[in-house]
C-alpha cells in the first residue's frame, strides 16, 4: 500500500450558531489547507468532534469534503464509533463515495482491554471498505486503550488484508520507533503529535503524520519537515519550538478542540461553536488568547488563505 508522505490535517467540524453542521465553509477550508502544504484531511475524528455527530451528519461531511478536495488531496474518513455496525456502514459509505482511506480509534465504551478485542473491532470495521487502506488511530488518552502496539501489529498482520498502519498519538517515541521497524517498516506509521514531529523524524524516520494544530499552524509544521529534509537542523528546531509555544497557548484554553477551533475564527474562518458538553471559549477568553498569540508572533507565521 502507498505510504503517506507529508502532513494530513484533522479538521474541525463547522457548526452554525444553532449547532447544526454547516457545510458552507468546507471548500474554502480545503483550499486553505492545500495552499499551506497539507496533503489531505482525516475527518470526523477527535478534532472534528466525530463521536458527537449523527451517522447522517458524518456521511454528509464526508461527501462535502470529497466534493471540495483539490487534486491529489487525500480524504481519510474516521469511522469509529461505539457501535461496530454503525462503523461498518460508515466504512461502506466512505468506499462508495471514493474516499482515499478510513480509520478508527478504539471505542471509549466499552473499554478495550485486550489486543484481541481491538483486533476484532478493527477487523469488522475494515471489512466494510475492503478496497480502502484502514488505519488504527491510537490515542489511548481518549479511550483508555493502553495496549502494546507492536503486539497489535503482529496480531493484525495477515489477518486484516487492508490494514495500512497506525495514526500514533501517544508519548512513547520508543514504541513508535519499534512499530516503524516492525518487519522492515511494513506498516505506515503516521506521527500523531505535533509537539514531537522533529524527534520522530530524527529517531523514527517518520515520513507522514496527522495533526490537529496543522489547521492554523500548518505552515510551520510542514516547515519542520522541509527544514529536516534540507539538512537545516537549527531551523527545524526553531520551528518545532515555536509550534510548542502555540500548543502551550491552546492548552490554557481547553486544548485544540476548543481553543484551536476558535483560533480558526481569529485567522479568518469562523467554524462556529463546539458541541455540548464542550465548554466554549468566552469572548473574554478569545481576547486573552489572541493577546497571547500576538505575543509569540503567531499571526505572522500562521496559515494563510
C-alpha positions as a printed NumPy array, in Angstrom:
array([[  0.   ,   0.   ,   0.   ],
       [  1.026,   3.593,  -0.56 ],
       [  2.62 ,   5.211,   2.484],
       [  1.602,   8.765,   3.228],
       [  4.323,  11.387,   2.958],
       [  3.813,  14.828,   4.425],
       [  1.173,  16.041,   6.843],
       [ -2.541,  15.303,   6.85 ],
       [ -4.839,  17.699,   8.72 ],
       [ -7.502,  16.68 ,  11.248],
       [-10.119,  19.376,  10.524],
       [-12.725,  20.824,  12.833],
       [-16.391,  20.315,  12.036],
       [-18.068,  23.619,  11.158],
       [-21.27 ,  24.328,  13.078],
       [-23.784,  27.118,  12.705],
       [-24.888,  29.259,  15.657],
       [-27.731,  26.823,  16.344],
       [-25.356,  23.849,  16.489],
       [-26.261,  22.339,  13.122],
       [-23.457,  21.117,  10.852],
       [-22.53 ,  23.884,   8.417],
       [-21.044,  22.607,   5.15 ],
       [-20.59 ,  26.049,   3.574],
       [-17.004,  26.728,   4.804],
       [-15.577,  23.398,   3.627],
       [-14.47 ,  24.411,   0.087],
       [-12.614,  27.453,   1.498],
       [-11.237,  25.294,   4.303],
       [ -9.925,  22.616,   1.929],
       [ -8.316,  25.168,  -0.389],
       [ -6.588,  26.893,   2.55 ],
       [ -5.143,  23.628,   3.869],
       [ -3.794,  22.663,   0.45 ],
       [ -2.318,  26.149,  -0.041],
       [ -0.376,  25.793,   3.217],
       [  1.173,  22.455,   2.33 ],
       [ -1.209,  19.91 ,   3.867],
       [ -1.659,  16.723,   1.842],
       [ -5.162,  15.791,   2.916],
       [ -7.632,  15.521,   5.775],
       [ -8.626,  12.943,   8.377],
       [-12.223,  13.949,   9.021],
       [-14.747,  13.161,  11.78 ],
       [-12.038,  12.307,  14.301],
       [-11.317,  13.827,  17.683],
       [-10.665,  17.363,  16.372],
       [-13.874,  17.074,  14.36 ],
       [-15.973,  16.053,  17.388],
       [-16.817,  12.903,  15.458],
       [-18.387,  10.977,  18.327],
       [-20.825,  13.858,  18.826],
       [-22.132,  13.72 ,  15.27 ],
       [-25.   ,  11.642,  13.99 ],
       [-24.358,   8.971,  11.373],
       [-26.115,  11.104,   8.759],
       [-24.016,  14.164,   9.661],
       [-20.815,  12.173,   9.357],
       [-21.826,  10.961,   5.906],
       [-22.769,  14.461,   4.745],
       [-19.432,  15.817,   5.948],
       [-17.55 ,  13.07 ,   4.131],
       [-19.422,  13.861,   0.925],
       [-18.754,  17.595,   1.3  ],
       [-15.021,  17.039,   1.821],
       [-14.888,  14.746,  -1.195],
       [-16.611,  17.399,  -3.318],
       [-14.22 ,  20.105,  -2.081],
       [-10.949,  18.176,  -2.157],
       [ -8.339,  19.627,  -4.541],
       [ -6.453,  17.325,  -6.882],
       [ -4.221,  14.775,  -5.123],
       [ -5.709,  15.752,  -1.74 ],
       [ -6.355,  12.66 ,   0.381],
       [ -9.645,  12.345,   2.265],
       [ -9.447,   9.778,   5.07 ],
       [-12.665,   9.211,   6.985],
       [-12.697,   8.324,  10.668],
       [-15.494,   5.788,  11.032],
       [-15.001,   4.611,  14.618],
       [-17.96 ,   4.613,  16.994],
       [-19.284,   2.742,  19.994],
       [-21.438,   0.68 ,  17.603],
       [-19.368,  -1.504,  15.3  ],
       [-22.295,  -1.962,  12.912],
       [-22.562,   1.795,  12.512],
       [-18.823,   1.923,  11.863],
       [-19.228,  -0.767,   9.203],
       [-21.907,   1.312,   7.443],
       [-19.749,   4.436,   7.634],
       [-16.862,   2.475,   6.131],
       [-19.1  ,   1.258,   3.318],
       [-20.177,   4.824,   2.655],
       [-16.59 ,   6.085,   2.598],
       [-15.678,   3.497,  -0.028],
       [-18.796,   4.244,  -2.046],
       [-18.019,   7.983,  -2.318],
       [-14.389,   7.353,  -3.275],
       [-12.552,   8.343,  -0.083],
       [ -8.818,   7.62 ,  -0.061],
       [ -8.913,   5.674,   3.218],
       [-10.634,   5.06 ,   6.535],
       [ -9.583,   4.9  ,  10.159],
       [-10.947,   4.184,  13.602],
       [ -9.852,   4.741,  17.174],
       [-10.755,   2.301,  19.935],
       [-14.231,   2.974,  21.326],
       [-14.477,   4.958,  24.575],
       [-17.135,   2.462,  25.735],
       [-16.842,  -0.367,  26.34 ],
       [-13.18 ,  -0.017,  27.202],
       [-10.991,  -2.32 ,  25.122],
       [ -8.648,  -4.149,  27.476],
       [ -7.044,  -6.857,  25.29 ],
       [ -5.25 ,  -6.826,  21.962],
       [ -7.573,  -9.475,  20.528],
       [-10.607,  -7.322,  21.349],
       [ -9.078,  -4.413,  19.478],
       [ -8.114,  -6.585,  16.502],
       [-11.657,  -7.956,  16.231],
       [-13.118,  -4.434,  16.396],
       [-10.8  ,  -3.212,  13.618],
       [-11.364,  -6.35 ,  11.554],
       [-15.131,  -5.907,  11.459],
       [-14.879,  -2.22 ,  10.547],
       [-12.183,  -2.66 ,   7.885],
       [-14.323,  -5.3  ,   6.191],
       [-16.827,  -2.56 ,   5.354],
       [-14.35 ,  -0.952,   2.947],
       [-12.068,  -3.739,   1.703],
       [-10.741,  -1.592,  -1.163],
       [ -9.528,   1.234,   1.117],
       [ -6.481,   1.428,   3.412],
       [ -7.519,   1.113,   7.045],
       [ -5.611,   2.936,   9.808],
       [ -5.941,   2.316,  13.518],
       [ -5.973,   5.629,  15.384],
       [ -4.001,   5.046,  18.598],
       [ -4.982,   7.759,  21.076],
       [ -5.242,   5.991,  24.452],
       [ -5.697,   9.231,  26.412],
       [ -9.184,   9.418,  24.861],
       [-10.331,   5.842,  25.361],
       [ -8.029,   4.14 ,  27.874],
       [ -6.816,   1.584,  25.315],
       [ -3.221,   1.498,  26.588],
       [ -2.311,  -1.61 ,  24.627],
       [  1.108,  -2.634,  23.223],
       [  1.129,  -1.536,  19.607],
       [  3.917,  -3.844,  18.398],
       [  1.873,  -6.771,  19.687],
       [ -1.17 ,  -5.28 ,  17.951],
       [  0.712,  -5.08 ,  14.623],
       [  1.756,  -8.711,  14.934],
       [ -1.862,  -9.698,  15.58 ],
       [ -3.333,  -7.809,  12.592],
       [ -0.514,  -8.806,  10.227],
       [ -2.051, -11.114,   7.635],
       [ -5.478, -11.022,   9.29 ],
       [ -6.835,  -7.664,   8.076],
       [ -5.977,  -7.511,   4.36 ],
       [ -6.444,  -3.75 ,   4.016],
       [ -4.685,  -2.777,   7.243],
       [ -2.301,   0.074,   6.354],
       [ -0.859,   1.243,   9.656],
       [ -1.357,   3.372,  12.738],
       [ -2.002,   7.013,  13.423],
       [  0.154,   7.08 ,  16.546],
       [ -0.92 ,   9.778,  19.026],
       [  0.941,   8.818,  22.179],
       [  4.081,   9.943,  24.008],
       [  6.253,   6.83 ,  23.65 ],
       [  8.787,   7.61 ,  20.935],
       [ 10.414,   4.265,  21.688],
       [  7.244,   2.311,  20.916],
       [  6.578,   4.454,  17.849],
       [ 10.005,   3.582,  16.51 ],
       [  9.599,  -0.115,  17.303],
       [  6.337,  -0.114,  15.355],
       [  8.056,   1.653,  12.464],
       [ 10.786,  -1.   ,  12.445],
       [  8.325,  -3.929,  12.52 ],
       [  9.234,  -6.279,   9.646],
       [ 11.448,  -3.728,   7.993],
       [  8.877,  -0.945,   8.007],
       [  5.966,  -2.974,   6.683],
       [  3.252,  -0.674,   8.004],
       [  2.666,   3.059,   7.658],
       [  3.325,   4.767,  10.991],
       [  1.723,   8.2  ,  10.895],
       [  3.024,  10.535,  13.555],
       [  0.131,  11.973,  15.554],
       [  1.607,  14.52 ,  17.967],
       [  2.509,  17.932,  16.612],
       [  4.595,  18.519,  19.754],
       [  7.213,  15.937,  18.758],
       [  7.491,  15.839,  14.97 ],
       [ 11.216,  16.59 ,  14.963],
       [ 12.34 ,  13.809,  17.348],
       [ 10.268,  11.318,  15.355],
       [ 11.984,  12.456,  12.18 ],
       [ 15.372,  12.05 ,  13.842],
       [ 14.831,   8.747,  15.641],
       [ 11.83 ,   7.18 ,  13.989],
       [ 12.29 ,   8.051,  10.36 ],
       [  8.765,   9.419,  10.168],
       [  7.512,  10.078,   6.647],
       [  3.962,  11.256,   7.308],
       [  1.706,  12.434,  10.062],
       [ -1.764,  13.603,  11.001],
       [ -2.102,  16.72 ,  13.127],
       [ -4.677,  18.985,  14.712],
       [ -2.718,  22.21 ,  15.103],
       [ -1.977,  21.995,  11.376],
       [ -5.376,  23.668,  10.978],
       [ -3.845,  27.037,  11.835],
       [ -0.111,  26.344,  12.248],
       [  0.385,  24.086,   9.245],
       [  2.968,  26.301,   7.539],
       [  5.348,  25.916,  10.469],
       [  4.709,  22.209,  10.951],
       [  5.211,  21.467,   7.25 ],
       [  8.268,  23.68 ,   7.562],
       [  9.769,  21.327,  10.146],
       [  9.726,  18.524,   7.57 ],
       [ 11.137,  20.811,   4.897],
       [ 13.977,  22.037,   7.11 ],
       [ 14.836,  18.499,   8.165],
       [ 14.908,  17.305,   4.573],
       [ 17.147,  20.244,   3.675],
       [ 19.556,  19.338,   6.477],
       [ 18.88 ,  22.56 ,   8.409],
       [ 18.564,  21.217,  11.942],
       [ 18.619,  24.645,  13.603],
       [ 15.678,  25.872,  11.525],
       [ 13.798,  22.631,  12.209],
       [ 14.395,  23.106,  15.939],
       [ 13.227,  26.703,  15.847],
       [ 10.022,  25.739,  14.061],
       [  9.372,  22.851,  16.45 ],
       [  9.938,  25.094,  19.463],
       [  7.618,  27.742,  18.019],
       [  4.978,  25.084,  17.407],
       [  5.268,  24.042,  21.04 ],
       [  4.73 ,  27.669,  22.076],
       [  1.489,  27.688,  20.098],
       [  0.44 ,  24.454,  21.798],
       [  1.28 ,  25.954,  25.2  ],
       [ -1.219,  28.724,  24.459],
       [ -4.08 ,  26.443,  23.378],
       [ -3.523,  24.236,  26.418],
       [ -4.525,  27.225,  28.545],
       [ -7.8  ,  27.434,  26.609],
       [ -9.061,  23.841,  26.798],
       [ -6.83 ,  22.458,  24.08 ],
       [ -7.035,  22.122,  20.336],
       [-10.681,  21.082,  20.032],
       [-11.929,  24.186,  21.867],
       [ -9.122,  26.747,  21.819],
       [ -7.777,  25.672,  18.452],
       [-11.177,  25.844,  16.81 ],
       [-11.548,  29.441,  17.992],
       [ -8.144,  30.29 ,  16.531],
       [ -9.656,  29.495,  13.123],
       [-12.003,  32.452,  13.632],
       [ -9.031,  34.659,  14.531],
       [ -7.228,  33.795,  11.279],
       [-10.284,  34.324,   9.104],
       [-12.515,  31.2  ,   9.061],
       [-15.273,  31.087,  11.665],
       [-16.209,  27.433,  12.181],
       [-18.745,  28.116,  14.894],
       [-19.075,  26.737,  18.405],
       [-18.265,  23.346,  19.9  ],
       [-20.991,  20.891,  20.77 ],
       [-22.101,  20.091,  24.285],
       [-20.519,  19.026,  26.624],
       [-17.507,  21.073,  25.459],
       [-17.341,  24.437,  27.221],
       [-16.981,  27.076,  24.551],
       [-14.484,  29.916,  24.609],
       [-15.959,  33.12 ,  26.007],
       [-15.362,  36.499,  24.318],
       [-13.046,  37.419,  27.193],
       [-11.053,  34.215,  26.745],
       [-10.883,  34.778,  22.996],
       [ -9.407,  38.243,  23.524],
       [ -6.895,  36.911,  26.065],
       [ -5.867,  34.05 ,  23.775],
       [ -5.404,  36.479,  20.893],
       [ -3.077,  38.612,  23.03 ],
       [ -1.011,  35.541,  23.948],
       [ -0.741,  34.508,  20.293],
       [  0.258,  38.021,  19.288],
       [  2.989,  37.966,  21.932],
       [  4.692,  34.991,  20.264],
       [  4.311,  36.333,  16.718],
       [  1.762,  33.695,  15.72 ],
       [ -0.226,  35.781,  13.267],
       [  2.868,  36.462,  11.175],
       [  3.502,  32.718,  10.831],
       [  0.047,  31.099,  10.79 ],
       [ -1.791,  29.562,   7.844],
       [ -2.786,  31.896,   5.016],
       [ -5.919,  31.965,   2.868]])
